[in-house]
CSV table of C-alpha atoms in Angstrom, one decimal:
chain,number,residue,atom,x,y,z
B,12,UNK,CA,-34.9,18.5,-35.4
B,13,UNK,CA,-34.0,21.7,-33.7
B,14,UNK,CA,-35.6,22.8,-30.5
B,15,UNK,CA,-35.9,26.2,-28.8
B,16,UNK,CA,-33.3,26.5,-26.0
B,17,UNK,CA,-34.4,26.6,-22.4
B,18,UNK,CA,-35.4,30.1,-21.6
B,19,UNK,CA,-34.9,32.4,-18.6
B,20,UNK,CA,-37.7,32.2,-16.0
B,21,UNK,CA,-40.8,34.2,-17.1
B,22,UNK,CA,-41.6,37.2,-15.1
B,23,UNK,CA,-44.7,37.1,-12.9
B,24,UNK,CA,-45.5,33.9,-11.0
B,25,UNK,CA,-42.4,32.5,-9.3
B,26,UNK,CA,-41.4,29.1,-10.4
B,27,UNK,CA,-40.4,27.9,-6.9
B,28,UNK,CA,-40.8,29.3,-3.4
B,29,UNK,CA,-37.1,29.1,-2.4
B,30,UNK,CA,-34.2,26.7,-2.2
B,31,UNK,CA,-33.6,24.3,0.6
B,32,UNK,CA,-30.6,22.9,2.5
B,33,UNK,CA,-30.5,19.1,2.4
B,34,UNK,CA,-28.6,17.0,4.9
B,35,UNK,CA,-27.9,13.3,5.0
B,36,UNK,CA,-26.7,12.3,8.5
B,37,UNK,CA,-25.1,8.9,9.1
B,38,UNK,CA,-27.5,7.4,6.6
B,39,UNK,CA,-27.5,3.6,6.3
B,40,UNK,CA,-29.5,1.3,4.1
B,41,UNK,CA,-29.1,-2.4,3.4
B,42,UNK,CA,-30.9,-4.7,1.1
B,43,UNK,CA,-30.4,-8.2,2.5
B,44,UNK,CA,-26.6,-8.7,2.7
B,45,UNK,CA,-25.9,-5.8,0.4
B,46,UNK,CA,-25.1,-2.5,2.0
B,47,UNK,CA,-26.2,0.3,-0.2
B,48,UNK,CA,-25.4,3.2,2.1
B,49,UNK,CA,-22.9,2.9,4.9
B,50,UNK,CA,-23.1,6.0,7.1
B,51,UNK,CA,-23.4,8.7,4.4
B,52,UNK,CA,-22.8,12.3,5.7
B,53,UNK,CA,-23.4,15.0,3.1
B,54,UNK,CA,-24.9,18.5,3.0
B,55,UNK,CA,-26.3,20.1,-0.1
B,56,UNK,CA,-26.3,23.9,0.2
B,57,UNK,CA,-29.3,26.1,-0.9
B,58,UNK,CA,-29.3,26.8,-4.7
B,59,UNK,CA,-26.4,24.5,-5.6
B,60,UNK,CA,-26.3,21.7,-8.0
B,61,UNK,CA,-24.5,18.7,-6.4
B,62,UNK,CA,-23.7,15.7,-8.4
B,63,UNK,CA,-23.7,12.2,-6.9
B,64,UNK,CA,-21.0,10.4,-8.9
B,65,UNK,CA,-19.8,6.8,-8.6
B,66,UNK,CA,-19.9,3.3,-10.2
B,67,UNK,CA,-23.0,1.2,-10.3
B,68,UNK,CA,-24.1,0.0,-6.9
B,69,UNK,CA,-22.3,2.7,-5.0
B,70,UNK,CA,-25.5,4.0,-3.4
B,71,UNK,CA,-26.1,7.2,-5.3
B,72,UNK,CA,-29.6,6.4,-6.6
B,73,UNK,CA,-30.6,4.9,-3.2
B,74,UNK,CA,-29.7,8.2,-1.5
B,75,UNK,CA,-31.8,10.1,-4.0
B,76,UNK,CA,-34.8,7.8,-3.6
B,77,UNK,CA,-34.6,8.0,0.2
B,78,UNK,CA,-34.6,11.8,-0.1
B,79,UNK,CA,-37.6,11.6,-2.5
B,80,UNK,CA,-39.5,9.3,-0.1
B,81,UNK,CA,-39.5,6.3,-2.5
B,82,UNK,CA,-37.2,4.3,-0.2
B,83,UNK,CA,-36.8,4.0,3.5
B,84,UNK,CA,-33.5,4.0,5.4
B,85,UNK,CA,-32.4,1.7,8.2
B,86,UNK,CA,-30.8,4.4,10.4
B,87,UNK,CA,-29.6,8.0,10.3
B,88,UNK,CA,-31.5,11.2,9.3
B,89,UNK,CA,-32.6,13.0,6.2
B,90,UNK,CA,-33.2,16.7,6.8
B,91,UNK,CA,-34.6,19.4,4.6
B,92,UNK,CA,-34.1,22.9,6.0
B,93,UNK,CA,-33.3,21.3,9.4
B,94,UNK,CA,-36.5,19.2,9.5
B,95,UNK,CA,-36.3,15.4,9.6
B,96,UNK,CA,-38.5,14.2,6.7
B,97,UNK,CA,-38.3,10.5,7.5
B,98,UNK,CA,-42.0,10.2,8.3
B,99,UNK,CA,-43.1,12.7,5.6
B,100,UNK,CA,-44.9,11.0,2.7
B,101,UNK,CA,-43.2,11.4,-0.7
B,102,UNK,CA,-46.0,13.7,-2.1
B,103,UNK,CA,-45.5,16.1,0.8
B,104,UNK,CA,-41.7,16.4,0.6
B,105,UNK,CA,-41.6,19.4,-1.7
B,106,UNK,CA,-39.2,17.6,-4.1
B,107,UNK,CA,-39.5,17.3,-7.9
B,108,UNK,CA,-38.0,14.2,-9.5
B,109,UNK,CA,-36.9,13.5,-13.1
B,110,UNK,CA,-36.3,9.9,-14.0
B,111,UNK,CA,-34.0,8.3,-16.5
B,112,UNK,CA,-37.0,6.8,-18.3
B,113,UNK,CA,-38.9,10.1,-18.5
B,114,UNK,CA,-42.1,8.3,-17.1
B,115,UNK,CA,-44.5,10.5,-19.0
B,116,UNK,CA,-48.1,9.4,-19.3
B,117,UNK,CA,-48.5,8.3,-22.9
B,118,UNK,CA,-52.2,9.2,-23.1
B,119,UNK,CA,-51.7,12.8,-22.0
B,120,UNK,CA,-50.4,15.7,-24.0
B,121,UNK,CA,-47.3,17.6,-23.1
B,122,UNK,CA,-49.3,20.3,-21.4
B,123,UNK,CA,-51.4,17.8,-19.4
B,124,UNK,CA,-48.3,15.8,-18.4
B,125,UNK,CA,-46.8,19.0,-17.0
B,126,UNK,CA,-50.1,20.0,-15.2
B,127,UNK,CA,-50.8,16.5,-13.8
B,128,UNK,CA,-49.4,17.2,-10.3
B,129,UNK,CA,-51.4,20.5,-10.2
B,130,UNK,CA,-54.6,18.6,-11.1
B,131,UNK,CA,-53.9,16.1,-8.2
B,132,UNK,CA,-53.6,19.2,-5.9
B,133,UNK,CA,-57.0,20.5,-7.0
B,134,UNK,CA,-55.9,23.5,-9.0
B,135,UNK,CA,-58.4,24.9,-11.4
B,136,UNK,CA,-58.2,24.0,-15.1
B,137,UNK,CA,-57.3,27.6,-16.1
B,138,UNK,CA,-54.6,27.8,-13.5
B,139,UNK,CA,-53.2,24.5,-14.6
B,140,UNK,CA,-53.1,25.6,-18.2
B,141,UNK,CA,-51.5,28.9,-17.4
B,142,UNK,CA,-48.8,27.2,-15.3
B,143,UNK,CA,-48.2,24.4,-17.9
B,144,UNK,CA,-47.7,27.0,-20.7
B,145,UNK,CA,-45.3,29.0,-18.5
B,146,UNK,CA,-43.2,25.9,-17.9
B,147,UNK,CA,-43.3,24.8,-21.5
B,148,UNK,CA,-42.1,28.2,-22.5
B,149,UNK,CA,-39.3,27.8,-19.9
B,150,UNK,CA,-38.1,24.6,-21.4
B,151,UNK,CA,-38.4,25.8,-25.0
B,152,UNK,CA,-41.4,23.7,-26.0
B,153,UNK,CA,-44.5,25.8,-26.1
B,154,UNK,CA,-45.2,24.6,-29.6
B,155,UNK,CA,-45.4,21.0,-28.3
B,156,UNK,CA,-48.2,21.7,-25.8
B,157,UNK,CA,-50.8,19.5,-27.6
B,158,UNK,CA,-48.4,16.7,-28.7
B,159,UNK,CA,-48.3,13.3,-27.1
B,160,UNK,CA,-45.0,11.7,-25.9
B,161,UNK,CA,-44.7,9.4,-28.9
B,162,UNK,CA,-44.8,12.5,-31.2
B,163,UNK,CA,-41.7,13.9,-29.5
B,164,UNK,CA,-38.0,13.1,-29.5
B,165,UNK,CA,-36.2,11.7,-26.4
B,166,UNK,CA,-34.7,15.1,-25.6
B,167,UNK,CA,-38.1,16.8,-25.9
B,168,UNK,CA,-39.7,14.2,-23.7
B,169,UNK,CA,-37.0,14.8,-21.1
B,170,UNK,CA,-37.7,18.5,-21.2
B,171,UNK,CA,-41.4,17.8,-20.6
B,172,UNK,CA,-40.4,15.6,-17.6
B,173,UNK,CA,-38.3,18.5,-16.2
B,174,UNK,CA,-41.2,20.9,-16.6
B,175,UNK,CA,-43.5,18.5,-14.8
B,176,UNK,CA,-41.0,18.2,-11.9
B,177,UNK,CA,-40.9,22.0,-11.6
B,178,UNK,CA,-44.7,22.5,-11.8
B,179,UNK,CA,-45.3,22.1,-8.1
B,180,UNK,CA,-42.6,24.7,-7.2
B,181,UNK,CA,-40.3,22.2,-5.4
B,182,UNK,CA,-37.6,23.4,-3.0
B,183,UNK,CA,-35.4,20.5,-4.2
B,184,UNK,CA,-35.0,19.1,-7.7
B,185,UNK,CA,-33.8,15.5,-8.1
B,186,UNK,CA,-32.4,14.2,-11.3
B,187,UNK,CA,-31.7,10.4,-11.6
B,188,UNK,CA,-29.4,9.9,-14.6
B,189,UNK,CA,-31.9,11.9,-16.8
B,190,UNK,CA,-29.6,12.1,-19.8
B,191,UNK,CA,-28.3,8.5,-20.1
B,192,UNK,CA,-30.9,7.4,-22.6
B,193,UNK,CA,-30.2,10.2,-25.0
B,194,UNK,CA,-27.7,10.3,-27.9
B,195,UNK,CA,-24.4,12.1,-27.4
B,196,UNK,CA,-25.2,15.4,-29.2
B,197,UNK,CA,-28.6,15.8,-27.5
B,198,UNK,CA,-27.1,14.9,-24.1
B,199,UNK,CA,-24.5,17.5,-24.5
B,200,UNK,CA,-27.0,20.2,-25.4
B,201,UNK,CA,-29.5,19.3,-22.8
B,202,UNK,CA,-27.0,19.1,-19.9
B,203,UNK,CA,-25.9,22.7,-20.7
B,204,UNK,CA,-29.4,23.9,-20.8
B,205,UNK,CA,-30.4,22.1,-17.6
B,206,UNK,CA,-27.5,23.7,-15.9
B,207,UNK,CA,-28.4,27.2,-17.2
B,208,UNK,CA,-32.0,26.7,-16.1
B,209,UNK,CA,-31.0,25.5,-12.6
B,210,UNK,CA,-28.7,28.5,-12.1
B,211,UNK,CA,-31.5,30.9,-13.3
B,212,UNK,CA,-34.0,29.4,-10.9
B,213,UNK,CA,-31.5,29.0,-8.0
B,214,UNK,CA,-33.1,25.7,-7.0
B,215,UNK,CA,-31.2,23.2,-4.9
B,216,UNK,CA,-30.5,20.2,-7.2
B,217,UNK,CA,-29.1,16.7,-6.7
B,218,UNK,CA,-28.0,15.1,-9.9
B,219,UNK,CA,-27.2,11.3,-10.0
B,220,UNK,CA,-24.8,10.2,-12.7
B,221,UNK,CA,-22.1,7.7,-13.4
B,222,UNK,CA,-20.7,9.9,-16.2
B,223,UNK,CA,-17.8,11.9,-14.8
B,224,UNK,CA,-17.9,14.4,-17.7
B,225,UNK,CA,-21.5,15.2,-16.9
B,226,UNK,CA,-20.7,15.7,-13.2
B,227,UNK,CA,-17.7,17.9,-13.8
B,228,UNK,CA,-19.3,20.1,-16.4
B,229,UNK,CA,-22.6,20.6,-14.6
B,230,UNK,CA,-22.1,20.6,-10.8
B,231,UNK,CA,-21.1,23.2,-8.3
B,232,UNK,CA,-19.7,20.3,-6.2
B,233,UNK,CA,-19.3,16.6,-6.9
B,234,UNK,CA,-19.7,13.9,-4.2
B,235,UNK,CA,-17.9,10.7,-5.2
B,236,UNK,CA,-19.4,7.6,-3.6
B,237,UNK,CA,-17.9,4.2,-3.3
B,238,UNK,CA,-19.6,1.2,-1.7
B,239,UNK,CA,-22.1,3.4,0.1
B,240,UNK,CA,-19.5,5.7,1.5
B,241,UNK,CA,-18.5,9.2,0.6
B,242,UNK,CA,-14.9,9.3,-0.7
B,243,UNK,CA,-14.7,13.0,-1.4
B,244,UNK,CA,-17.0,16.0,-2.0
B,245,UNK,CA,-15.4,19.0,-3.7
B,246,UNK,CA,-15.7,21.4,-6.6
B,247,UNK,CA,-15.0,19.9,-10.0
B,248,UNK,CA,-11.6,21.6,-10.3
B,249,UNK,CA,-10.5,20.6,-6.8
B,250,UNK,CA,-11.7,17.0,-7.3
B,251,UNK,CA,-9.7,16.7,-10.5
B,252,UNK,CA,-6.6,18.5,-9.4
B,253,UNK,CA,-6.4,17.4,-5.7
B,254,UNK,CA,-8.1,14.0,-5.3
B,255,UNK,CA,-7.8,12.8,-1.7
B,256,UNK,CA,-7.9,9.1,-2.4
B,257,UNK,CA,-6.6,6.8,-5.2
B,258,UNK,CA,-10.2,5.7,-6.0
B,259,UNK,CA,-11.2,9.3,-6.7
B,260,UNK,CA,-8.1,10.0,-8.7
B,261,UNK,CA,-8.7,7.0,-11.0
B,262,UNK,CA,-12.5,7.4,-11.2
B,263,UNK,CA,-12.4,11.1,-12.1
B,264,UNK,CA,-10.3,11.6,-15.2
B,265,UNK,CA,-7.4,9.5,-16.5
B,266,UNK,CA,-4.6,8.3,-14.3
B,267,UNK,CA,-1.4,6.3,-14.8
B,268,UNK,CA,0.4,4.4,-12.1
B,269,UNK,CA,4.2,4.5,-12.0
B,270,UNK,CA,6.2,2.3,-9.5
B,271,UNK,CA,7.8,4.3,-6.7
B,272,UNK,CA,9.9,3.6,-3.6
B,273,UNK,CA,10.0,5.0,-0.1
B,274,UNK,CA,12.6,7.7,0.4
B,275,UNK,CA,12.4,9.2,3.9
B,276,UNK,CA,9.0,10.9,4.2
B,277,UNK,CA,8.7,11.0,0.4
B,278,UNK,CA,9.1,8.7,-2.5
B,279,UNK,CA,11.5,8.1,-5.4
B,280,UNK,CA,10.0,7.8,-8.8
B,281,UNK,CA,11.8,7.8,-12.2
B,282,UNK,CA,15.1,8.4,-10.5
B,283,UNK,CA,14.0,11.6,-8.6
B,284,UNK,CA,12.7,12.1,-5.1
B,285,UNK,CA,9.3,13.7,-4.6
B,286,UNK,CA,7.3,14.9,-1.6
B,287,UNK,CA,4.0,13.2,-1.1
B,288,UNK,CA,0.6,14.8,-1.3
B,289,UNK,CA,-1.3,13.1,1.6
B,290,UNK,CA,-0.2,10.1,3.6
B,291,UNK,CA,2.2,7.3,2.5
B,292,UNK,CA,0.7,3.9,3.1
B,293,UNK,CA,2.4,2.2,6.0
B,294,UNK,CA,3.3,-1.0,4.2
B,295,UNK,CA,3.4,-2.5,0.8
B,296,UNK,CA,5.0,-1.5,-2.5
B,297,UNK,CA,4.0,1.9,-3.9
B,298,UNK,CA,2.7,3.5,-7.0
B,299,UNK,CA,2.6,7.2,-7.9
B,300,UNK,CA,-0.6,8.3,-9.7
B,301,UNK,CA,-0.2,11.0,-12.4
B,302,UNK,CA,-2.5,12.7,-14.9
B,303,UNK,CA,-1.5,12.6,-18.6
B,304,UNK,CA,-1.2,16.4,-18.8
B,305,UNK,CA,1.2,16.4,-15.8
B,306,UNK,CA,3.9,14.3,-17.4
B,307,UNK,CA,6.7,15.7,-19.5
B,308,UNK,CA,8.2,13.7,-22.4
B,309,UNK,CA,11.3,14.4,-24.5
B,310,UNK,CA,13.0,12.4,-27.2
B,311,UNK,CA,16.1,10.6,-25.8
B,312,UNK,CA,18.0,7.6,-27.2
B,313,UNK,CA,18.7,6.3,-23.7
B,314,UNK,CA,15.6,7.7,-22.0
B,315,UNK,CA,14.4,4.4,-20.6
B,316,UNK,CA,11.0,4.6,-22.4
B,317,UNK,CA,9.5,3.8,-25.7
B,318,UNK,CA,6.4,5.4,-27.4
B,319,UNK,CA,4.1,2.5,-28.2
B,320,UNK,CA,0.9,4.3,-29.1
B,321,UNK,CA,-0.7,7.6,-30.1
B,322,UNK,CA,-4.3,8.9,-30.2
B,323,UNK,CA,-5.1,12.1,-32.0
B,324,UNK,CA,-7.5,14.2,-29.9
B,325,UNK,CA,-7.3,17.5,-31.9
B,326,UNK,CA,-5.1,20.1,-30.3
B,327,UNK,CA,-3.7,17.4,-28.0
B,328,UNK,CA,-2.4,13.9,-28.8
B,329,UNK,CA,-2.3,11.3,-26.1
B,330,UNK,CA,0.8,9.1,-26.3
B,331,UNK,CA,1.2,5.8,-24.6
B,332,UNK,CA,4.8,5.3,-23.3
B,333,UNK,CA,6.2,2.0,-22.0
B,334,UNK,CA,8.9,1.9,-19.4
B,335,UNK,CA,11.6,-0.7,-19.1
B,336,UNK,CA,9.7,-2.6,-16.5
B,337,UNK,CA,6.6,-2.8,-18.8
B,338,UNK,CA,4.6,0.0,-17.1
B,339,UNK,CA,2.6,2.0,-19.5
B,340,UNK,CA,2.0,5.7,-18.9
B,341,UNK,CA,-0.4,8.1,-20.7
B,342,UNK,CA,1.1,11.5,-21.7
B,343,UNK,CA,-0.9,14.4,-23.3
B,344,UNK,CA,1.2,16.7,-25.5
B,345,UNK,CA,0.3,19.5,-27.9
B,346,UNK,CA,-0.2,17.7,-31.2
B,347,UNK,CA,2.8,19.6,-32.8
B,348,UNK,CA,5.1,18.4,-30.0
B,349,UNK,CA,3.8,14.9,-30.2
B,350,UNK,CA,4.7,14.7,-33.9
B,351,UNK,CA,8.4,14.9,-32.8
B,352,UNK,CA,7.9,11.6,-30.8
B,353,UNK,CA,6.8,9.0,-33.3
B,354,UNK,CA,5.6,5.5,-32.2
B,355,UNK,CA,8.6,3.3,-31.8
B,356,UNK,CA,10.8,6.2,-30.8
B,357,UNK,CA,12.8,6.3,-27.5
B,358,UNK,CA,11.9,8.9,-24.9
B,359,UNK,CA,12.5,10.2,-21.5
B,360,UNK,CA,9.7,10.6,-19.0
B,361,UNK,CA,9.7,13.5,-16.5
B,362,UNK,CA,7.4,14.3,-13.6
B,363,UNK,CA,7.1,18.0,-12.5
B,364,UNK,CA,8.7,19.0,-9.2
B,365,UNK,CA,5.6,18.9,-7.1
B,366,UNK,CA,4.1,16.6,-4.4
B,367,UNK,CA,2.7,13.4,-5.8
B,368,UNK,CA,-0.3,11.2,-4.9
B,369,UNK,CA,0.7,7.6,-3.9
B,370,UNK,CA,-1.2,4.4,-3.3
B,371,UNK,CA,-0.3,0.8,-2.6
B,372,UNK,CA,0.9,-0.9,-5.8
B,373,UNK,CA,-1.7,-2.6,-7.9
B,374,UNK,CA,-0.3,-6.0,-9.0
B,375,UNK,CA,-0.5,-7.1,-12.7
B,376,UNK,CA,-3.9,-8.7,-13.4
B,377,UNK,CA,-5.7,-7.1,-10.4
């Protein structure tokens, strides 16, 4: 079933009064012996889409729910445009939230779902209807106004949930893994359309996801959380190209580890000395972390490596290369070049002459 794309904002009534600055300051939250947030410091700028990315249990949804007013924090501050909203009830925080499960009222039509918050605020029936139809037009579903949730696809239901969140003209839009329940094709289309709509509206948006592809493709900046702490917050390109910690490097994109040895203030890896990007750990054996596209590979009878696997990815083929010590490294090559390096063939691995990211060596089985 095809659906009309999300549209540009209609002229006339503004869809929101303005975007807000959101700040988390030294935010802490524990549930029993489990620390969900451990001193989170993070600022979301007006009009930007910031993705909170991390594994399950890292605190990203807790931070979102605290901002929405659905959870309380143990210490720290949550500020919206400089105002501490800790004591502000959820319904007065000027935030619209879209949940993973849609949370539409099954007995209400699409239009009535969108207008529900306006009804609670006492808006007239005619004003509610006008507003609902504007928003249904915005999300490309005016023809579904009188349909009930069970008569719509998952992607359409999520659009209705998005329209409902925008109905009250929030200064902040909160998206809690809103695409995870959808199939791959719908998810791809809807994330592009949500991003386009967010940019058109200029509304400050926090997007929680554990899917790195979603975060990198949609966000202005990505904040990577781990165990309740902020590891790094940067633009997608910077996060991918210049991760500041080994956790970020391995969580965002594909990374291989290659054993390395200290050499002055640098390291030696694959027989060559490299400068280090960042700080060399004070003790312990070392690994260098490398992206598949940043590794060179040539056929060589005595190159010290063997091609043990190949995955066709279209224009690129990802080869798996095993070194003499058993280390396996992923290498992305143009498919035509990869054809010259068949599985079972000997090869020589080359790292570019640039600073490398290092970490303490991960032992086998860890």
